[in-house]
Amino acid sequence: MPKITVRNILELKESGKPIVALTAYDYFTAKYIDSAGVDIILVGDSLEMVIYGSDTTLTANMDKMLFHTEAVAKATKNAMVVGDMPFLSYQGSLGDAVLNAGRFLQAGAQAVKIEGGWKFSAVVRAIVDSGIPVMGHIGMLPQSVHRIGGYITQGEDEDSSRRLFEDASSLQEAGAFSIVLEKVDSNTAKKITQNLNIPTIGIGAGSHCDGQILVINDILGLYDKFTPPFVKQYTNLKEEIIRSAKSYAEDVRNKKFPKQEG
Ligand code: KIV
């Protein structure tokens, strides 16, 4: 199967086939979920929370993101790899934003994601004009958690719904090829999805989006600080790890492993 391109992602919207996206941060997880046939692998700045144990994504930086993007890109044969631009890597000058976006492509990603609505449309346009596909991200913005005041659903009242619609339209206008809707009221997500030509990819934004994305550690039961209510956990690897480590410890203490030599 050839590598999934921006054109393929747009075709999925046109055909009405849901887009499947997951995060990954390391070589082998990326290899396995790529072989499962996901369309997009996002190297999310969520790694700061689910891999490094921080309370927010704000401490992710370019070095860390590029390090993980390289590992994921090396393992991914088919899915589109999207690098998540960390806090402060695109909020300064347009030149810095373009240079930082380009570094993700040099690390093997095919696109970058940035958080923010119409205020970031000039940034999106500058990056797209440099030949780099951009995925937008609106709704609950983890990099703006202190301004927003928590991980709160967005677009529930008329005013905030209208603002999100305007954000989505301006990102499309600026050249974004898709938009993540995070914790967006499902009626607002439906309206945006129905009126945009580019696909919406929801996380906690209901069933009307063109695709869905979740954090891999959440669906595998590997992150136990909190589980957002919209997550579906498909297995419990935390329990498996504890069980396996206990069995190993028991075997070593009881001299069952390694095989005893005479
Ligand atoms: O960082 C991340 O994993 C994300 C997804 C939750 C969309 O931005």
Short mmCIF file of C-alpha atoms and ligand atoms in Angstrom, two decimals:
data_model
loop_
_atom_site.label_atom_id
_atom_site.label_comp_id
_atom_site.label_asym_id
_atom_site.label_seq_id
_atom_site.Cartn_x
_atom_site.Cartn_y
_atom_site.Cartn_z
CA MET A 1 0.00 0.00 0.00
CA PRO A 2 1.42 3.45 -0.88
CA LYS A 3 1.77 6.20 1.70
CA ILE A 4 -1.47 8.05 2.51
CA THR A 5 -1.41 11.60 1.17
CA VAL A 6 -3.36 14.80 1.77
CA ARG A 7 -5.34 13.99 -1.39
CA ASN A 8 -6.33 10.58 0.06
CA ILE A 9 -7.52 12.26 3.28
CA LEU A 10 -9.67 14.71 1.30
CA GLU A 11 -11.04 11.82 -0.79
CA LEU A 12 -12.09 10.03 2.40
CA LYS A 13 -14.31 13.01 3.28
CA GLU A 14 -15.78 13.07 -0.24
CA SER A 15 -16.54 9.34 -0.10
CA GLY A 16 -18.05 9.54 3.40
CA LYS A 17 -15.60 6.92 4.75
CA PRO A 18 -14.54 7.76 8.33
CA ILE A 19 -10.90 8.81 8.79
CA VAL A 20 -9.09 6.80 11.46
CA ALA A 21 -6.37 8.58 13.42
CA LEU A 22 -4.39 7.61 16.52
CA THR A 23 -1.39 9.04 18.31
CA ALA A 24 1.93 7.21 18.64
CA TYR A 25 5.25 8.28 20.10
CA ASP A 26 7.66 5.39 19.54
CA TYR A 27 8.87 3.09 16.76
CA PHE A 28 7.13 -0.17 17.67
CA THR A 29 3.73 1.27 18.59
CA ALA A 30 3.76 3.17 15.29
CA LYS A 31 4.75 0.00 13.42
CA TYR A 32 1.86 -1.98 14.96
CA ILE A 33 -0.87 0.62 14.50
CA ASP A 34 0.34 1.29 10.95
CA SER A 35 0.00 -2.42 10.20
CA ALA A 36 -3.54 -2.24 11.63
CA GLY A 37 -4.40 0.22 8.84
CA VAL A 38 -4.92 3.58 10.54
CA ASP A 39 -4.96 6.53 8.13
CA ILE A 40 -3.14 9.12 10.25
CA ILE A 41 -0.59 8.78 13.05
CA LEU A 42 -0.21 11.95 15.10
CA VAL A 43 2.95 12.39 17.13
CA GLY A 44 1.00 14.49 19.63
CA ASP A 45 2.42 16.83 22.23
CA SER A 46 0.18 14.74 24.52
CA LEU A 47 3.38 12.68 24.84
CA GLU A 48 4.36 15.17 27.53
CA MET A 49 1.50 13.83 29.67
CA VAL A 50 1.19 10.18 28.68
CA ILE A 51 4.90 9.36 28.19
CA TYR A 52 6.71 11.87 30.43
CA GLY A 53 4.07 12.15 33.18
CA SER A 54 3.69 15.95 33.10
CA ASP A 55 0.41 17.61 34.09
CA THR A 56 0.05 19.57 30.83
CA THR A 57 1.44 19.56 27.28
CA LEU A 58 3.14 22.92 27.81
CA THR A 59 6.60 21.55 28.51
CA ALA A 60 6.88 19.70 25.18
CA ASN A 61 9.62 21.26 23.05
CA MET A 62 10.95 20.94 19.51
CA ASP A 63 13.84 18.62 20.41
CA LYS A 64 11.58 16.15 22.18
CA MET A 65 8.90 16.28 19.46
CA LEU A 66 11.43 15.74 16.65
CA PHE A 67 13.08 12.88 18.51
CA HIS A 68 9.74 11.02 18.77
CA THR A 69 8.65 12.02 15.24
CA GLU A 70 11.79 10.42 13.78
CA ALA A 71 11.10 7.13 15.57
CA VAL A 72 7.44 7.08 14.46
CA ALA A 73 8.22 8.08 10.87
CA LYS A 74 10.90 5.39 10.56
CA ALA A 75 8.34 2.72 11.48
CA THR A 76 5.38 3.98 9.43
CA LYS A 77 4.98 2.64 5.92
CA ASN A 78 1.40 3.64 5.02
CA ALA A 79 -0.22 6.10 7.40
CA MET A 80 0.30 9.84 7.11
CA VAL A 81 2.55 10.97 9.97
CA VAL A 82 1.61 14.34 11.46
CA GLY A 83 3.98 16.16 13.83
CA ASP A 84 2.36 18.27 16.54
CA MET A 85 3.99 21.69 16.83
CA PRO A 86 4.70 22.30 20.52
CA PHE A 87 3.91 25.39 22.58
CA LEU A 88 6.02 28.41 21.53
CA SER A 89 7.23 26.81 18.28
CA TYR A 90 4.75 28.76 16.09
CA GLN A 91 3.38 31.60 18.26
CA GLY A 92 6.38 33.91 17.61
CA SER A 93 7.41 35.06 14.14
CA LEU A 94 6.06 33.55 10.92
CA GLY A 95 9.66 32.76 9.95
CA ASP A 96 10.22 30.70 13.10
CA ALA A 97 6.91 28.91 12.57
CA VAL A 98 7.87 27.92 9.02
CA LEU A 99 11.37 26.81 10.05
CA ASN A 100 10.03 24.73 12.94
CA ALA A 101 7.33 23.18 10.74
CA GLY A 102 10.00 22.30 8.18
CA ARG A 103 12.03 20.50 10.82
CA PHE A 104 9.12 18.09 11.32
CA LEU A 105 9.21 17.22 7.62
CA GLN A 106 12.96 16.71 7.85
CA ALA A 107 12.28 14.31 10.73
CA GLY A 108 10.01 12.27 8.44
CA ALA A 109 6.50 13.68 9.04
CA GLN A 110 4.24 14.51 6.07
CA ALA A 111 2.33 17.30 7.83
CA VAL A 112 2.20 19.36 11.01
CA LYS A 113 -0.64 20.26 13.38
CA ILE A 114 -1.04 23.60 15.13
CA GLU A 115 -3.54 24.67 17.78
CA GLY A 116 -5.68 27.79 17.30
CA GLY A 117 -8.39 29.38 15.18
CA TRP A 118 -8.57 32.53 13.04
CA LYS A 119 -5.77 34.22 15.02
CA PHE A 120 -3.42 31.59 13.58
CA SER A 121 -4.65 31.71 10.00
CA ALA A 122 -1.59 33.78 8.91
CA VAL A 123 0.67 31.14 10.47
CA VAL A 124 -1.19 28.34 8.69
CA ARG A 125 -0.98 30.19 5.39
CA ALA A 126 2.77 30.83 5.74
CA ILE A 127 3.47 27.17 6.53
CA VAL A 128 1.21 25.90 3.72
CA ASP A 129 2.82 28.37 1.28
CA SER A 130 6.16 26.78 2.16
CA GLY A 131 4.84 23.45 0.90
CA ILE A 132 4.00 21.94 4.30
CA PRO A 133 0.49 20.52 4.84
CA VAL A 134 -1.18 21.80 8.02
CA MET A 135 -3.81 20.16 10.19
CA GLY A 136 -5.70 22.74 12.28
CA HIS A 137 -6.92 22.16 15.84
CA ILE A 138 -9.77 24.08 17.49
CA GLY A 139 -12.12 23.67 20.45
CA MET A 140 -10.41 22.69 23.69
CA LEU A 141 -6.77 23.67 23.14
CA PRO A 142 -4.48 21.94 25.65
CA GLN A 143 -1.71 24.51 25.04
CA SER A 144 -4.18 27.21 26.17
CA VAL A 145 -5.48 25.30 29.19
CA HIS A 146 -4.62 28.13 31.60
CA ARG A 147 -6.49 30.71 29.50
CA ILE A 148 -9.49 28.42 29.01
CA GLY A 149 -9.50 27.43 32.68
CA GLY A 150 -9.59 23.63 32.32
CA TYR A 151 -10.38 20.82 29.89
CA ILE A 152 -13.83 22.21 29.15
CA THR A 153 -16.20 21.42 26.25
CA GLN A 154 -16.35 24.29 23.73
CA GLY A 155 -19.10 25.49 21.41
CA GLU A 156 -22.05 24.79 23.69
CA ASP A 157 -23.63 28.24 23.59
CA GLU A 158 -24.58 30.16 20.45
CA ASP A 159 -21.75 32.67 20.68
CA SER A 160 -18.98 30.15 21.21
CA SER A 161 -20.48 27.89 18.53
CA ARG A 162 -20.42 30.77 16.02
CA ARG A 163 -16.83 31.62 16.94
CA LEU A 164 -15.73 28.03 16.42
CA PHE A 165 -17.45 27.95 13.05
CA GLU A 166 -15.59 31.13 12.05
CA ASP A 167 -12.32 29.63 13.31
CA ALA A 168 -12.85 26.50 11.22
CA SER A 169 -13.76 28.51 8.10
CA SER A 170 -10.70 30.74 8.41
CA LEU A 171 -8.39 27.72 8.81
CA GLN A 172 -9.87 26.16 5.67
CA GLU A 173 -9.44 29.49 3.88
CA ALA A 174 -5.80 29.63 5.02
CA GLY A 175 -5.12 26.25 3.43
CA ALA A 176 -5.39 23.69 6.27
CA PHE A 177 -6.16 20.20 4.89
CA SER A 178 -8.10 19.02 7.95
CA ILE A 179 -9.10 20.23 11.42
CA VAL A 180 -9.09 18.45 14.77
CA LEU A 181 -12.17 19.34 16.85
CA GLU A 182 -11.31 18.65 20.49
CA LYS A 183 -14.09 18.59 23.10
CA VAL A 184 -16.51 20.44 20.83
CA ASP A 185 -20.26 20.28 21.35
CA SER A 186 -21.57 17.69 18.90
CA ASN A 187 -24.12 20.02 17.23
CA THR A 188 -21.40 22.59 16.61
CA ALA A 189 -19.09 19.83 15.29
CA LYS A 190 -21.91 18.68 12.97
CA LYS A 191 -22.44 22.18 11.59
CA ILE A 192 -18.71 22.67 10.98
CA THR A 193 -18.35 19.23 9.38
CA GLN A 194 -21.32 19.77 7.06
CA ASN A 195 -20.17 23.18 5.88
CA LEU A 196 -16.46 22.61 5.33
CA ASN A 197 -14.78 21.01 2.30
CA ILE A 198 -11.91 19.75 4.42
CA PRO A 199 -12.40 16.91 6.92
CA THR A 200 -12.96 17.34 10.65
CA ILE A 201 -11.34 14.83 12.97
CA GLY A 202 -13.06 14.68 16.33
CA ILE A 203 -11.87 13.85 19.82
CA GLY A 204 -14.76 14.16 22.22
CA ALA A 205 -16.74 15.98 19.51
CA GLY A 206 -19.47 13.43 18.81
CA SER A 207 -20.24 11.19 15.89
CA HIS A 208 -20.75 13.71 13.08
CA CYS A 209 -17.08 14.43 12.40
CA ASP A 210 -15.42 13.02 9.26
CA GLY A 211 -12.97 11.07 11.40
CA GLN A 212 -11.92 10.29 14.94
CA ILE A 213 -8.65 10.51 16.84
CA LEU A 214 -7.74 9.15 20.28
CA VAL A 215 -4.56 9.00 22.32
CA ILE A 216 -3.09 5.49 22.04
CA ASN A 217 -2.21 5.28 25.75
CA ASP A 218 -5.87 5.95 26.61
CA ILE A 219 -7.28 3.17 24.43
CA LEU A 220 -4.66 0.72 25.70
CA GLY A 221 -5.28 1.54 29.37
CA LEU A 222 -1.71 2.74 29.87
CA TYR A 223 -2.50 6.17 31.31
CA ASP A 224 -4.17 6.21 34.71
CA LYS A 225 -4.03 9.84 35.85
CA PHE A 226 -7.50 10.41 34.40
CA THR A 227 -9.55 9.00 31.55
CA PRO A 228 -11.59 11.51 29.55
CA PRO A 229 -15.25 10.40 29.36
CA PHE A 230 -15.18 10.21 25.54
CA VAL A 231 -12.38 7.61 25.51
CA LYS A 232 -13.12 3.98 24.67
CA GLN A 233 -10.57 1.73 26.37
CA TYR A 234 -9.98 -1.39 24.26
CA THR A 235 -7.61 -3.20 26.61
CA ASN A 236 -5.92 -2.74 29.97
CA LEU A 237 -2.17 -2.90 29.46
CA LYS A 238 -1.53 -1.36 32.89
CA GLU A 239 -2.99 -4.50 34.49
CA GLU A 240 -1.05 -6.71 32.04
CA ILE A 241 2.24 -4.96 32.89
CA ILE A 242 1.66 -5.30 36.64
CA ARG A 243 0.62 -8.95 36.25
CA SER A 244 3.67 -9.78 34.09
CA ALA A 245 6.10 -7.95 36.41
CA LYS A 246 4.62 -9.75 39.44
CA SER A 247 4.97 -13.16 37.74
CA TYR A 248 8.55 -12.37 36.78
CA ALA A 249 9.40 -11.21 40.32
CA GLU A 250 7.82 -14.36 41.77
CA ASP A 251 9.78 -16.58 39.35
CA VAL A 252 13.10 -14.89 40.16
CA ARG A 253 12.48 -15.01 43.94
CA ASN A 254 11.39 -18.65 43.77
CA LYS A 255 14.38 -19.47 41.53
CA LYS A 256 12.04 -20.58 38.71
CA PHE A 257 13.69 -18.13 36.28
CA PRO A 258 16.19 -18.51 34.82
CA LYS A 259 16.23 -22.28 34.48
CA GLN A 260 18.37 -23.57 37.37
CA GLU A 261 21.73 -25.03 36.33
CA GLY A 262 23.28 -27.99 38.12
O1 KIV B 1 -1.46 15.97 21.36
C1 KIV B 1 -2.39 15.24 20.99
O2 KIV B 1 -2.36 14.01 21.17
C2 KIV B 1 -3.51 15.85 20.31
C3 KIV B 1 -4.70 15.00 20.05
C4 KIV B 1 -5.43 14.82 21.33
C5 KIV B 1 -5.56 15.54 18.99
O3 KIV B 1 -3.48 17.00 20.01
#
